[in-house]
Amino acid sequence: MLKKWLGLFFIVFGVVAVSLGSYAQVKIHMSSYLVQVDKKTGKETLVTSNTAYPGAVIQYVIDATNTTDKAIQGLVLVGPIPAPTKLLPAWYQAILNFLAGKAEAPAFCVLIKQGAAAQTVPMTGHKLPEFSIDGGKTYSRPPVSYVVNGKTKQATPDMFTHIRWTIDTLGPGEKVEISYRVVVP
Amino acid sequence: MRWGRGILLIASFMLLIGVTVLAAGTPAGTQIVNQATATYVDQNGVSQTTASNEVITEVSQVCGLTIVPNGTETSPGQLQEAAPGSTVYFSYTLTNTGNGQDTYKLELVNSSSDDFDPDSGAVYLDANGNGLVDPGEPQLTTGFGAYGSASPTVAADGQIKLIVAYHIPATVTDGQITKVNLVGQSQACTSHPVDDDNWNQTTVTEDANVTATKSATPMSVSPGDTITYTISGSNTGNKAAKSVVVTYDGSSHTGILITDVIPAHTSLAAASWSGAPASGFALFSTDNGSTWSATAPGDLITVTNIAWFIPDPHSGDTTKEDTLDPGQGYSFTFQVSVATDAPAGIIPNTATVNWADSTGTDKTTDTNEADVAVNGSYSVFVGPHGNPEASGPTDQNDDYTDAGTQAAGSWVSFTNTVENAGNVADTLNITMQSYPTDWQVLLYKSDGITPLADTNGDGIPDVGQLKSGTTADFVVKVFIPYGTAADSDGSTTVHDTVVRVTSAGNATKYNETIDRVTDIVAAGVDLSNNPYNEGTVTNTTDPGTCTNFPLLVINTGGAPDTFALAVSAGLPTNWTATFYADSNLDGAADTATPITSIGPLGGAVLTSDVSSSATLSVSNTNYLAVGDTVRIGSTNYTITAVDTGAKTITINTTITASAGTVVGEVGGAIAEVCVPSNQGPGDTDITFQATSKNDPSKSDTITDRVTVNAVAGVSLNPDRSGTGSPGGTVVYEHTLCNTGNQDDVFDLSYTSDWGWTYTFTDTSGNTIQTVSVAAGSCVELNVTAFIPSDAAVDQLDVATITATGEAHGATDTAQDVTRVVQGLLKLEKSVSPTGDQAPGTVLTYTTSYKNLGNAAITNVVIYDAVPAYTTYASGSAGGTVPAGQLLYSYSTDGGITWSAWSTSSPAASGITNLRWGLDLNSDGSIDGSDALASGASGTVSFKVRINN
């Protein structure tokens, strides 16, 4: 009876966060901030807000904590770009600029490790996030291209549907934090 | 009647502004719902997925408006001519460019640098969009220089039509101008944005002036409907309007021409045109107005423009003559059919009247823009992946995706595709209409891991908003409960999950598809011997030993499963059965660690027909690894490669379609059965059982046999030695054990080197010749040696005692060695006080000694031990000697090692044993010169305290 009731619950709300009979060994949490820029100084501040105007930039922060006493391998964090928002073009462009050797590694492109081995790790090379343009089925490293009618084209930031980060090892009790930005059309 | 129609039109006005395409930013109130997911490999090597909280951001309202046509004070956007004393009307369109509902206030501003001021002015809502102020259409502003009342609510991207009307004073003269600006102000936001560049200009004329307005009915249509356009007007001037030169059918004619464009997504309706005055007739163009013909083409779809031609009195010449007298009106009506595939939105249309004033100068008058809204039509489809419009046996609601055979205890993933087949963007809600009892159904986005969310706030998960004509994928995952019964009847019994997609724009529009599991493999196990053998294997073993039965546990369930191992029948009391892992199936236990279950063992369903291939598509690759042995059908194979992404495994041999439907990992176990040592010979059948943990009602057994050997055995121990005087006896204790697994009676016999006599007695002192001992039991027996009285001193008799089983013949011997000695030292030990004593009591043990022999004896050492539960009283050892002195020595380790001889009583701690040496010659050592004379005696003593 309980099982049936649960099934009904999932169908009505479409929410799933259960792997049968096991507890989550990695606790994942998401928060969002509005990125506000002082027009005079150019200084950014992150403001907690549950509302946004069209044109606003939202920074999503995902943190994941290993709640076990053993290292977790191959942790993959997936951040969707929720409808109707688009990935902030400047965010993607900064990565492209870095890859083209025109700029330093973007300051936002870091993995913040907390806990015993607290550190801020620049996410370069194979640690750069990967991007999906097909609803999360496949991911590519930037610069992302796709093939249409036999021709290869560069993907534009508005095409991205998901971003993912792969963290090789997350030690016991360690917490990682990554972030990305979207714009409200 | 006119009033009633006006109210109806206002009521339908909200419909018009409701049909909008998002263009002005994300709508206010939209919820941006985001949820991160993490996948990782846990400590057990199992892939796990977990989702974060949902983060919701609501979009706030921004306000904005545009009013067109635009125009500056120096370059007004609309120009009209009008006679003194007349009223002029200018049509405007106000669009809500914000992202939420808004209302607007309007103001008329008259230029301070023109020739005259209108003597009255107003702004009306042109609810029916016909360019005319109709009865019932509300007046929003009166006069100049002040905002009036708020407009009706306008949805984001919606628009309203406005008419600016003002009256030209009768006193003005030809050529004078006035300029009026329409200013609009948003009300919903505190910033109150305005649009204030909408100047128009009226020039006073005393010549002819042809007005033109256009209406469209109905104002909102569905694809396939018909629109009736009516263009009407009159000559409001003081002089007749003249004709212009028009070429049709290849020759020039003169007349007033009212032209109109057939709007996109419409086509001219047959015989739908008419007009006034009655002398007029229609002209048609199929090339966007370049050429005209008075004859309609056969295919009206080709008509791009239509016109009404009002000929002047001599139309065949090129002389412009009076055609429309002052005050005379005209009208032109035609109908168009809206295409069935017309997108939702506005169909705009403007007509133009071509005429000439009294001087013959060509003039044109444009009508207002008559807008018709094409309503959204909603239509949705859902079907198998890539085929949303699929039809099933009956209709488009019973198309299905067949996952074929699947296993109980597994998730089955279906990708379905939805299509927005309507003409307007729509949000497609996904619901479950039905699914098998007790199954679980979960909805995911197309990535298969992000839960399907509700993006439009109606509480129902959806695939998000889809543009007209586009499709989207989503994933339905169903869990077949572990205990689901097997079904192998093909399509006779099917297990359907019915998925429905419903239009959020029109909940009566829905479509269904079926995600089907045709057959089900129930959890199952095959327990056999290793090598594979379902028969009974017999192991022969001795009692008191263990024997191993290598077993194979084969997962036949098609999903990973763990199996409990047990003995279900036949294990006798005192026997034990223990299971060990044998992961490499070599018949030997991997480790000495017992197991009670084996697994998880991989299991999968073959998801595509096997056609002579070694690479097989499987429903999952969990727990299937290179090197694993798997069973398909009735044959074992070895996995040589696993591709977890493509969900394939490669086995060592090519197989064909008939090989089987399930791949099951073969696990190895060792059942170690231990037989107690007293187990009698014979056969014992033991049934081992493996039980599915996925579905504990599913188990399998294998019965194997232990044959216990008949074993005869006896032990007679220990060998003994002793001394005795001639004519005396010596008693030796022995233990006889039947070490076989059969009861027996043992004959007792002996041989003696010197022909002495030996007798056997039981512990009660009865003389015996045989002794009956049960299998595994022992008995005590005594052997008494009788030393002949004439035996020589130091004679050594070795007696070999033999016990022989009468029935089974087991035999063993022990040796008793007796030395004949000359003397005989008699020891008598006493304790004081006697009887039961309380802890703490000090006991004195006294041993008296006396040489009863007929000669002196030497090397006399008397041993004693501190009894259990007592403690030696330090320095209490003492005694007497007939001559010389006593020497003392002690042991603290039970008599294994001894301290050196000393003349002082031992006072060390932890003393366990004591000995006294009779140093009869006082030389400090105990040796052959210390002679205890025949009949000499003495005592030795020590004290102990009973432990608390």
PDB file of N, CA, C and O in Angstrom, chain B residues 622-641:
ATOM      1  N   ASN B 622      25.049  -3.987 -14.727  1.00  0.00           N
ATOM      2  CA  ASN B 622      25.464  -3.948 -13.330  1.00  0.00           C
ATOM      3  C   ASN B 622      25.982  -5.315 -12.899  1.00  0.00           C
ATOM      4  O   ASN B 622      25.338  -6.334 -13.130  1.00  0.00           O
ATOM      5  N   TYR B 623      27.104  -5.309 -12.258  1.00  0.00           N
ATOM      6  CA  TYR B 623      27.729  -6.505 -11.671  1.00  0.00           C
ATOM      7  C   TYR B 623      28.183  -7.507 -12.723  1.00  0.00           C
ATOM      8  O   TYR B 623      28.564  -8.610 -12.384  1.00  0.00           O
ATOM      9  N   LEU B 624      28.107  -7.137 -13.980  1.00  0.00           N
ATOM     10  CA  LEU B 624      28.655  -8.004 -15.011  1.00  0.00           C
ATOM     11  C   LEU B 624      30.043  -7.464 -15.339  1.00  0.00           C
ATOM     12  O   LEU B 624      30.180  -6.304 -15.721  1.00  0.00           O
ATOM     13  N   ALA B 625      31.047  -8.302 -15.182  1.00  0.00           N
ATOM     14  CA  ALA B 625      32.420  -7.835 -15.349  1.00  0.00           C
ATOM     15  C   ALA B 625      33.183  -8.825 -16.218  1.00  0.00           C
ATOM     16  O   ALA B 625      32.813 -10.003 -16.336  1.00  0.00           O
ATOM     17  N   VAL B 626      34.246  -8.295 -16.801  1.00  0.00           N
ATOM     18  CA  VAL B 626      35.102  -9.158 -17.613  1.00  0.00           C
ATOM     19  C   VAL B 626      35.619 -10.303 -16.749  1.00  0.00           C
ATOM     20  O   VAL B 626      36.047 -10.103 -15.620  1.00  0.00           O
ATOM     21  N   GLY B 627      35.537 -11.499 -17.292  1.00  0.00           N
ATOM     22  CA  GLY B 627      35.986 -12.669 -16.561  1.00  0.00           C
ATOM     23  C   GLY B 627      34.864 -13.404 -15.849  1.00  0.00           C
ATOM     24  O   GLY B 627      35.034 -14.544 -15.442  1.00  0.00           O
ATOM     25  N   ASP B 628      33.729 -12.741 -15.685  1.00  0.00           N
ATOM     26  CA  ASP B 628      32.599 -13.409 -15.040  1.00  0.00           C
ATOM     27  C   ASP B 628      32.111 -14.549 -15.922  1.00  0.00           C
ATOM     28  O   ASP B 628      32.137 -14.469 -17.158  1.00  0.00           O
ATOM     29  N   THR B 629      31.634 -15.591 -15.259  1.00  0.00           N
ATOM     30  CA  THR B 629      30.951 -16.663 -15.967  1.00  0.00           C
ATOM     31  C   THR B 629      29.462 -16.349 -15.950  1.00  0.00           C
ATOM     32  O   THR B 629      28.909 -16.009 -14.906  1.00  0.00           O
ATOM     33  N   VAL B 630      28.851 -16.414 -17.102  1.00  0.00           N
ATOM     34  CA  VAL B 630      27.418 -16.158 -17.198  1.00  0.00           C
ATOM     35  C   VAL B 630      26.761 -17.326 -17.908  1.00  0.00           C
ATOM     36  O   VAL B 630      27.379 -18.027 -18.709  1.00  0.00           O
ATOM     37  N   ARG B 631      25.505 -17.508 -17.593  1.00  0.00           N
ATOM     38  CA  ARG B 631      24.743 -18.574 -18.224  1.00  0.00           C
ATOM     39  C   ARG B 631      23.678 -17.964 -19.115  1.00  0.00           C
ATOM     40  O   ARG B 631      22.950 -17.051 -18.709  1.00  0.00           O
ATOM     41  N   ILE B 632      23.624 -18.414 -20.350  1.00  0.00           N
ATOM     42  CA  ILE B 632      22.572 -18.027 -21.283  1.00  0.00           C
ATOM     43  C   ILE B 632      21.949 -19.331 -21.754  1.00  0.00           C
ATOM     44  O   ILE B 632      22.659 -20.200 -22.274  1.00  0.00           O
ATOM     45  N   GLY B 633      20.648 -19.457 -21.518  1.00  0.00           N
ATOM     46  CA  GLY B 633      20.030 -20.738 -21.833  1.00  0.00           C
ATOM     47  C   GLY B 633      20.593 -21.784 -20.891  1.00  0.00           C
ATOM     48  O   GLY B 633      20.494 -21.665 -19.679  1.00  0.00           O
ATOM     49  N   SER B 634      21.246 -22.785 -21.442  1.00  0.00           N
ATOM     50  CA  SER B 634      21.786 -23.842 -20.578  1.00  0.00           C
ATOM     51  C   SER B 634      23.294 -23.980 -20.746  1.00  0.00           C
ATOM     52  O   SER B 634      23.856 -25.013 -20.479  1.00  0.00           O
ATOM     53  N   THR B 635      23.912 -22.897 -21.226  1.00  0.00           N
ATOM     54  CA  THR B 635      25.342 -22.967 -21.476  1.00  0.00           C
ATOM     55  C   THR B 635      26.044 -21.843 -20.735  1.00  0.00           C
ATOM     56  O   THR B 635      25.508 -20.745 -20.620  1.00  0.00           O
ATOM     57  N   ASN B 636      27.230 -22.135 -20.250  1.00  0.00           N
ATOM     58  CA  ASN B 636      28.024 -21.115 -19.576  1.00  0.00           C
ATOM     59  C   ASN B 636      28.968 -20.445 -20.582  1.00  0.00           C
ATOM     60  O   ASN B 636      29.527 -21.106 -21.465  1.00  0.00           O
ATOM     61  N   TYR B 637      29.138 -19.153 -20.413  1.00  0.00           N
ATOM     62  CA  TYR B 637      30.060 -18.384 -21.241  1.00  0.00           C
ATOM     63  C   TYR B 637      30.904 -17.517 -20.328  1.00  0.00           C
ATOM     64  O   TYR B 637      30.567 -17.287 -19.167  1.00  0.00           O
ATOM     65  N   THR B 638      31.961 -16.981 -20.885  1.00  0.00           N
ATOM     66  CA  THR B 638      32.816 -16.063 -20.142  1.00  0.00           C
ATOM     67  C   THR B 638      32.727 -14.689 -20.787  1.00  0.00           C
ATOM     68  O   THR B 638      32.798 -14.563 -22.010  1.00  0.00           O
ATOM     69  N   ILE B 639      32.554 -13.681 -19.940  1.00  0.00           N
ATOM     70  CA  ILE B 639      32.480 -12.314 -20.458  1.00  0.00           C
ATOM     71  C   ILE B 639      33.888 -11.852 -20.817  1.00  0.00           C
ATOM     72  O   ILE B 639      34.812 -11.949 -19.990  1.00  0.00           O
ATOM     73  N   THR B 640      34.038 -11.338 -22.039  1.00  0.00           N
ATOM     74  CA  THR B 640      35.350 -10.849 -22.460  1.00  0.00           C
ATOM     75  C   THR B 640      35.396  -9.333 -22.546  1.00  0.00           C
ATOM     76  O   THR B 640      36.466  -8.753 -22.616  1.00  0.00           O
ATOM     77  N   ALA B 641      34.232  -8.673 -22.576  1.00  0.00           N
ATOM     78  CA  ALA B 641      34.216  -7.206 -22.616  1.00  0.00           C
ATOM     79  C   ALA B 641      32.853  -6.737 -22.136  1.00  0.00           C
ATOM     80  O   ALA B 641      31.845  -7.408 -22.334  1.00  0.00           O
TER      81      ALA B 641
END
